[in-house]
Coordinates of C-alpha atoms in Angstrom, one line a residue:
Chain A
M137 CA 0.0 -0.1 0.0
T138 CA 1.5 3.5 -0.8
R139 CA 1.6 6.4 1.5
D140 CA -1.3 8.2 -0.3
E141 CA -3.5 4.9 -0.2
F142 CA -2.9 4.4 3.4
L143 CA -4.0 8.0 4.3
T144 CA -6.9 7.9 2.1
Q145 CA -8.5 4.7 3.9
F146 CA -7.6 6.2 7.1
E147 CA -9.2 9.4 6.3
K148 CA -12.4 7.7 5.0
H149 CA -12.9 5.4 8.3
L150 CA -11.8 8.4 10.7
L151 CA -15.1 9.5 12.1
V152 CA -13.7 12.0 14.7
G153 CA -14.6 15.7 13.9
E154 CA -12.5 18.9 13.9
P155 CA -10.4 20.1 15.5
K156 CA -8.8 16.8 16.5
R157 CA -9.4 15.3 13.3
S158 CA -6.6 17.6 11.8
E159 CA -4.5 16.6 14.7
L160 CA -4.7 12.9 14.3
I161 CA -4.2 13.2 10.5
A162 CA -1.1 15.3 10.9
E163 CA 0.2 12.7 13.5
I164 CA -0.2 9.7 11.4
T165 CA 1.2 11.4 8.1
H166 CA 4.3 12.5 10.0
H167 CA 4.7 8.8 11.4
L168 CA 4.3 7.4 7.9
T169 CA 7.2 9.7 6.6
D170 CA 9.5 8.9 9.2
D171 CA 8.7 5.0 9.2
P172 CA 7.5 3.9 5.5
T173 CA 7.0 0.1 7.0
S174 CA 4.1 1.3 8.8
Q175 CA 2.0 1.5 5.6
T176 CA 1.8 -2.1 5.9
S177 CA -0.3 -2.0 9.0
D178 CA -4.2 -1.7 8.6
P179 CA -5.4 2.0 8.2
V180 CA -9.0 1.1 8.8
A181 CA -8.2 -0.8 12.2
L182 CA -6.4 2.3 13.1
A183 CA -9.2 4.7 12.4
K184 CA -11.5 2.8 14.4
K185 CA -9.3 2.2 17.3
L186 CA -9.0 5.9 17.3
N187 CA -12.4 6.5 16.9
R188 CA -13.5 4.2 19.8
T189 CA -11.0 6.2 21.7
H190 CA -12.4 9.8 20.9
L191 CA -16.0 9.1 20.4
G192 CA -16.6 6.4 23.1
I193 CA -19.1 3.7 22.7
F194 CA -21.2 5.1 19.9
S195 CA -18.3 5.5 17.7
S196 CA -19.8 4.5 14.3
W197 CA -23.1 5.0 12.4
S198 CA -23.9 1.4 12.9
R199 CA -24.0 1.5 16.8
L200 CA -26.2 4.6 16.5
V201 CA -28.5 2.6 14.5
W202 CA -28.4 -0.2 17.3
L203 CA -28.9 2.5 19.7
A204 CA -31.9 3.7 18.0
L205 CA -33.3 0.3 17.3
I206 CA -33.0 -0.9 21.0
M207 CA -34.3 2.2 22.1
A208 CA -37.6 1.7 19.9
A209 CA -37.9 -1.7 21.1
L210 CA -37.8 -0.9 24.8
F211 CA -40.3 1.9 23.8
E212 CA -42.8 -0.4 22.1
T213 CA -42.5 -3.0 24.7
A214 CA -43.1 -0.4 27.7
Y215 CA -46.0 0.8 25.6
L216 CA -47.6 -2.7 25.0
I217 CA -47.2 -3.3 28.9
L218 CA -49.3 -0.1 29.6
I219 CA -51.9 -0.9 26.8
Y220 CA -52.3 -4.4 28.4
G221 CA -52.5 -3.1 31.8
E222 CA -55.0 -0.5 30.9
T223 CA -57.3 -2.4 28.5
R224 CA -56.9 -6.2 29.2
T225 CA -56.7 -6.6 32.8
K226 CA -59.8 -6.3 34.9
T227 CA -58.2 -4.7 37.8
V228 CA -56.5 -1.3 37.9
W229 CA -52.5 -1.7 38.0
P230 CA -50.9 -0.2 40.9
F231 CA -50.5 3.5 40.2
A232 CA -46.9 4.0 40.9
F233 CA -45.8 1.1 38.6
A234 CA -48.3 2.7 35.6
T235 CA -46.5 6.0 36.4
V236 CA -43.1 4.5 36.0
I237 CA -44.1 2.7 32.6
G238 CA -45.7 6.1 31.4
F239 CA -42.4 7.7 32.4
I240 CA -40.3 5.2 30.5
I241 CA -42.4 5.5 27.4
S242 CA -42.2 9.2 27.4
Y243 CA -38.4 9.6 28.1
L244 CA -36.5 6.8 26.6
P245 CA -36.5 8.0 23.1
I246 CA -35.3 11.5 24.5
V247 CA -32.5 9.8 26.4
A248 CA -31.6 8.2 23.1
M249 CA -31.4 11.5 21.4
I250 CA -29.3 13.1 24.2
I251 CA -26.7 10.0 23.9
A252 CA -26.8 10.3 20.3
G253 CA -26.4 14.0 19.9
H254 CA -23.6 14.0 22.2
A255 CA -21.6 11.4 20.4
I256 CA -22.2 12.9 17.1
S257 CA -21.2 16.4 18.2
S258 CA -17.6 15.1 17.9
M259 CA -17.9 13.4 14.6
H260 CA -17.1 14.3 11.3
H261 CA -19.8 15.7 9.0
R262 CA -21.7 16.1 12.1
W263 CA -24.6 18.0 10.7
R264 CA -25.0 15.3 7.8
L265 CA -25.2 12.7 10.7
T266 CA -27.6 14.7 13.0
G267 CA -29.9 14.9 9.8
K268 CA -29.7 11.1 9.2
W269 CA -30.1 10.3 13.0
V270 CA -32.9 12.3 13.4
L271 CA -34.8 10.9 10.2
L272 CA -34.1 7.4 11.6
I273 CA -35.5 8.0 14.9
S274 CA -38.5 10.0 13.6
A275 CA -39.1 7.0 11.2
L276 CA -39.2 4.7 14.1
L277 CA -41.4 6.7 16.2
I278 CA -44.0 7.4 13.5
A279 CA -44.0 4.0 12.3
F280 CA -44.7 2.7 16.0
E281 CA -47.6 5.3 16.8
L282 CA -49.2 4.7 12.9
S283 CA -49.0 0.9 14.0
Q284 CA -50.8 1.2 17.2
Y285 CA -53.1 4.1 15.8
F286 CA -54.4 1.6 13.0
S287 CA -54.4 -1.4 14.6
G288 CA -56.6 0.1 17.4
Q289 CA -54.1 -0.5 20.0
S290 CA -53.6 3.0 20.9
L291 CA -54.6 5.0 24.1
F292 CA -55.3 8.2 21.9
I293 CA -58.7 8.7 21.2
P294 CA -58.9 10.3 17.3
E295 CA -60.6 13.6 17.1
R296 CA -59.6 14.2 13.5
S297 CA -59.6 12.1 10.3
A298 CA -56.8 9.6 10.4
L299 CA -55.0 10.8 7.6
V300 CA -54.7 14.7 9.2
Q301 CA -53.7 12.8 12.3
S302 CA -51.0 10.9 10.6
F303 CA -49.6 13.9 9.1
M304 CA -49.5 15.8 12.3
L305 CA -48.0 13.0 14.0
I306 CA -44.9 13.1 11.5
G307 CA -44.5 16.7 11.6
E308 CA -44.6 16.6 15.4
S309 CA -42.4 13.7 16.0
F310 CA -39.7 15.2 13.3
A311 CA -40.0 18.6 15.1
I312 CA -39.2 17.2 18.6
V313 CA -36.5 14.9 17.7
I314 CA -34.7 17.6 15.5
M315 CA -34.8 20.2 18.2
I316 CA -33.7 17.9 21.1
T317 CA -31.0 16.4 18.8
L318 CA -29.6 19.8 17.5
F319 CA -29.7 21.2 21.0
V320 CA -27.6 18.5 22.5
V321 CA -25.1 18.7 19.6
W322 CA -24.9 22.4 19.9
L323 CA -24.4 22.3 23.6
S324 CA -21.8 19.7 23.3
I325 CA -19.5 21.2 20.2
G326 CA -16.8 23.1 21.7
H327 CA -17.9 22.5 25.3
R328 CA -16.3 19.3 26.0
T329 CA -14.0 20.6 28.9
F330 CA -16.9 21.9 30.7
I331 CA -17.9 18.3 31.8
P332 CA -15.7 15.4 30.9
R333 CA -17.3 13.3 28.2
Y334 CA -17.2 10.2 30.7
R335 CA -19.3 12.1 33.3
I336 CA -22.2 12.8 30.4
L337 CA -23.6 9.5 31.1
D338 CA -23.4 10.1 34.8
L339 CA -25.6 13.3 34.1
I340 CA -28.2 11.3 31.8
I341 CA -28.7 8.8 34.7
T342 CA -29.2 11.6 37.3
F343 CA -31.5 13.4 35.4
A344 CA -33.7 10.1 34.8
I345 CA -33.5 9.2 38.5
L346 CA -34.4 12.7 39.5
A347 CA -37.2 13.1 37.0
V348 CA -39.0 9.7 38.0
G349 CA -38.4 10.0 41.6
T350 CA -40.0 13.6 41.5
D351 CA -42.8 12.4 39.6
I352 CA -43.5 9.6 42.0
A353 CA -42.6 11.5 45.2
L354 CA -45.0 14.2 44.2
V355 CA -47.8 11.9 43.2
T356 CA -47.5 9.8 46.2
V357 CA -47.0 12.6 48.8
T358 CA -50.2 14.4 47.6
D359 CA -52.1 11.1 47.6
I360 CA -51.1 10.4 51.1
L361 CA -51.6 13.8 52.4
T362 CA -55.2 14.0 50.5
G363 CA -55.9 10.6 51.9
F364 CA -55.5 11.9 55.8
L365 CA -57.1 15.2 55.2
R366 CA -59.5 15.6 52.6
N367 CA -61.1 19.1 51.8
T368 CA -61.2 21.7 49.0
S369 CA -57.7 22.9 49.4
T370 CA -56.3 19.4 49.3
T371 CA -58.3 18.3 46.4
N372 CA -57.3 21.2 44.5
V373 CA -53.5 20.7 45.3
Q374 CA -54.0 17.3 44.2
L375 CA -55.5 18.5 40.9
W376 CA -52.7 21.0 40.3
V377 CA -50.2 18.1 40.9
V378 CA -51.7 16.0 38.4
G379 CA -52.1 18.5 36.0
H380 CA -48.5 19.5 36.2
Q381 CA -46.8 16.1 36.8
W382 CA -44.7 16.1 34.0
T383 CA -43.5 19.8 34.4
A384 CA -42.6 19.1 37.9
A385 CA -40.8 15.8 37.1
L386 CA -38.7 17.9 34.2
F387 CA -38.0 20.7 36.7
G388 CA -36.7 18.3 39.3
G389 CA -34.6 16.3 36.7
V390 CA -33.0 19.6 35.3
L391 CA -32.4 21.1 38.6
G392 CA -30.7 18.0 40.1
T393 CA -28.7 17.6 37.0
L394 CA -27.7 21.2 37.0
I395 CA -26.5 20.7 40.8
E396 CA -24.7 17.4 39.8
A397 CA -22.9 19.0 36.9
Y398 CA -21.7 21.8 39.1
R399 CA -20.5 19.5 41.8
L400 CA -18.6 17.5 39.1
R401 CA -17.2 20.7 37.7
W402 CA -16.2 21.9 41.1
Q403 CA -14.5 18.3 41.7
S404 CA -12.8 18.5 38.6
R405 CA -11.4 22.1 39.4
H406 CA -10.5 21.2 42.7
F407 CA -8.5 18.1 41.9
Q408 CA -6.7 20.2 39.0
N409 CA -5.6 22.9 41.5
A410 CA -4.4 20.3 44.0
Q411 CA -2.0 18.9 41.2
Chain B
M526 CA 8.5 -15.2 24.5
N527 CA 4.5 -15.0 24.0
K528 CA 4.0 -11.5 22.7
E529 CA 0.3 -11.6 23.5
S530 CA 1.3 -11.4 27.3
L531 CA 2.7 -8.2 27.0
K532 CA -0.4 -6.7 25.3
G533 CA -2.1 -6.8 28.8
H534 CA 0.7 -4.3 30.2
S535 CA 1.0 -1.7 27.4
E536 CA 0.1 1.2 29.4
L537 CA 2.7 0.4 32.0
I538 CA 5.2 0.0 29.1
I539 CA 4.4 3.2 27.5
L540 CA 4.6 4.9 31.0
S541 CA 7.7 3.7 31.8
A542 CA 9.0 4.9 28.4
L543 CA 7.6 8.5 28.7
A544 CA 8.9 8.3 32.2
A545 CA 12.5 8.2 30.6
R546 CA 12.1 11.1 28.4
P547 CA 9.3 12.8 26.5
M548 CA 8.9 11.5 22.9
H549 CA 6.6 11.5 19.9
G550 CA 5.1 8.9 18.4
Y551 CA 7.5 7.5 16.2
A552 CA 10.6 8.2 18.4
L553 CA 8.6 6.3 21.1
S554 CA 7.9 3.1 18.6
E555 CA 11.7 3.3 18.0
Y556 CA 12.8 3.5 21.7
L557 CA 10.4 0.3 22.5
K558 CA 11.8 -1.6 19.7
E559 CA 15.4 -0.7 21.0
Q560 CA 14.6 -1.7 24.7
M561 CA 12.6 -4.9 23.5
P562 CA 13.8 -6.3 20.5
E563 CA 12.5 -9.8 21.4
A564 CA 9.1 -8.6 22.0
F565 CA 6.6 -7.4 19.6
S566 CA 6.9 -4.2 17.9
F567 CA 4.5 -1.0 18.8
G568 CA 3.8 0.1 15.3
A569 CA 1.3 3.3 14.6
G570 CA -1.7 0.9 15.0
M571 CA -0.8 0.4 18.8
I572 CA 1.0 3.4 19.7
Y573 CA -1.4 6.4 19.1
P574 CA -4.7 4.5 20.2
L575 CA -2.6 4.0 23.7
L576 CA -1.2 7.3 23.7
H577 CA -4.4 9.3 23.2
K578 CA -6.1 7.1 25.7
L579 CA -3.6 7.7 28.3
E580 CA -4.1 11.5 27.4
Q581 CA -7.8 11.1 28.1
K582 CA -7.1 9.8 31.1
K583 CA -4.7 12.8 32.1
L584 CA -1.7 10.5 32.6
V585 CA 0.1 11.8 29.7
T586 CA 0.0 15.4 27.9
G587 CA 0.6 16.2 24.3
E588 CA 2.1 19.4 22.8
W589 CA 3.1 20.2 19.2
K590 CA 6.8 20.9 19.3
D591 CA 9.7 21.7 16.8
V592 CA 11.6 18.4 16.4
G593 CA 14.6 18.4 13.9
G594 CA 12.7 21.3 12.0
T595 CA 9.4 19.4 11.6
S596 CA 6.3 19.9 14.0
R597 CA 5.7 16.8 16.1
R598 CA 3.2 16.0 18.9
V599 CA 5.5 15.3 21.9
Y600 CA 4.1 13.3 24.9
T601 CA 5.0 14.0 28.5
L602 CA 4.1 12.3 31.6
T603 CA 1.6 14.6 33.8
K604 CA 2.0 14.7 37.8
Q605 CA -0.8 12.2 37.8
G606 CA 0.9 10.1 35.3
K607 CA 4.0 10.0 37.2
K608 CA 2.3 8.7 40.4
M609 CA 0.5 6.1 38.4
H610 CA 3.6 5.0 37.0
D611 CA 5.1 4.7 40.3
A612 CA 2.1 2.9 41.9
K613 CA 2.1 0.2 38.9
K614 CA 6.0 -0.2 39.1
R615 CA 5.5 -1.1 42.6
E616 CA 2.8 -3.5 41.9
W617 CA 4.8 -5.2 39.1
Q618 CA 7.7 -5.5 41.3
A619 CA 5.9 -7.0 44.1
F620 CA 4.3 -9.4 41.4
A621 CA 7.4 -10.1 39.8
K622 CA 9.1 -10.9 43.1
L623 CA 6.1 -13.4 44.0
M624 CA 6.2 -15.1 40.8
T625 CA 9.9 -15.6 40.5
K626 CA 9.6 -17.0 44.1
M627 CA 6.8 -19.5 43.1
V628 CA 8.2 -20.5 39.8
T629 CA 11.7 -21.3 41.4
L630 CA 10.3 -23.7 44.1
P631 CA 11.7 -27.0 44.1
S632 CA 9.8 -29.7 42.1

């Protein structure tokens, strides 16, 4: 293999984006100049190893596709469990369990978008990949919603014609997915030193746990309070909580995540100063 | 010797080499070939992923410097890297002492 052939193959399979990309290419080019025998090694394997090092577990398009498929499968499973519990059983499912399932249904795709957005932010051709990823996950969500709707296994009651509702579903899914993913990609570019990459998963888990916890705790506490003290005021509080459940869960998740991010940043700075 | 058994200690090998002096990738590869001629050679396919992994762990730091009239990325151990190297070196020396004792037991 000639030097140019080696570099062409290497650059083709290197998914790391700028500014790191230029550095990596320069390093390998200099190495090949100093040691021409290195041209016999595998440029594709080298590119993949560097992708894995710099991009983490989602270091290729195929892994992002697997993420989308697994999230869609979990989403569908959780949704089918919820539908079964609501429509097929004679007894009402425990409220907390149904709330957790409902939460999983709502937030799994968002978690997938955050993880993928962050992985894509440091890749080459990041905007092209964002577009592909958004189309893929939108298509999966739309296919899922349409199949539920047309098979009559949906919890949603149609108020408009099926065709109009289908187009609205497509537009809505695409808009939500693209907004969330673009936001995460934008937030992650150039800000990688704010929170170390390996801590991003910690923050995502923090968000999920605190949002679920806030949701369950808020509803459970108000249920308990209204159970002991039932009057107009407590009933109004309960109605308010039920009406703002998702908002409160999001607020709890975001607030907790910000506190955790500050704590991680403080720890990181404290460690660097100690060095 | 079985070259595969050395692969599990690649990080310690790289840290030990950089503890001797800061080097860029090619110089590191040549240094290791010189120090371990009977073992496997660290080509570009092994050296750079390892160096970048160590850099992400903040055990080494890379800086572009002029070396012989060309710009090269030279890697140096950080304070954390030196501490890690010292700790792994002590661990390895204790392990080697124990294994030497075990394999030289009278049969």
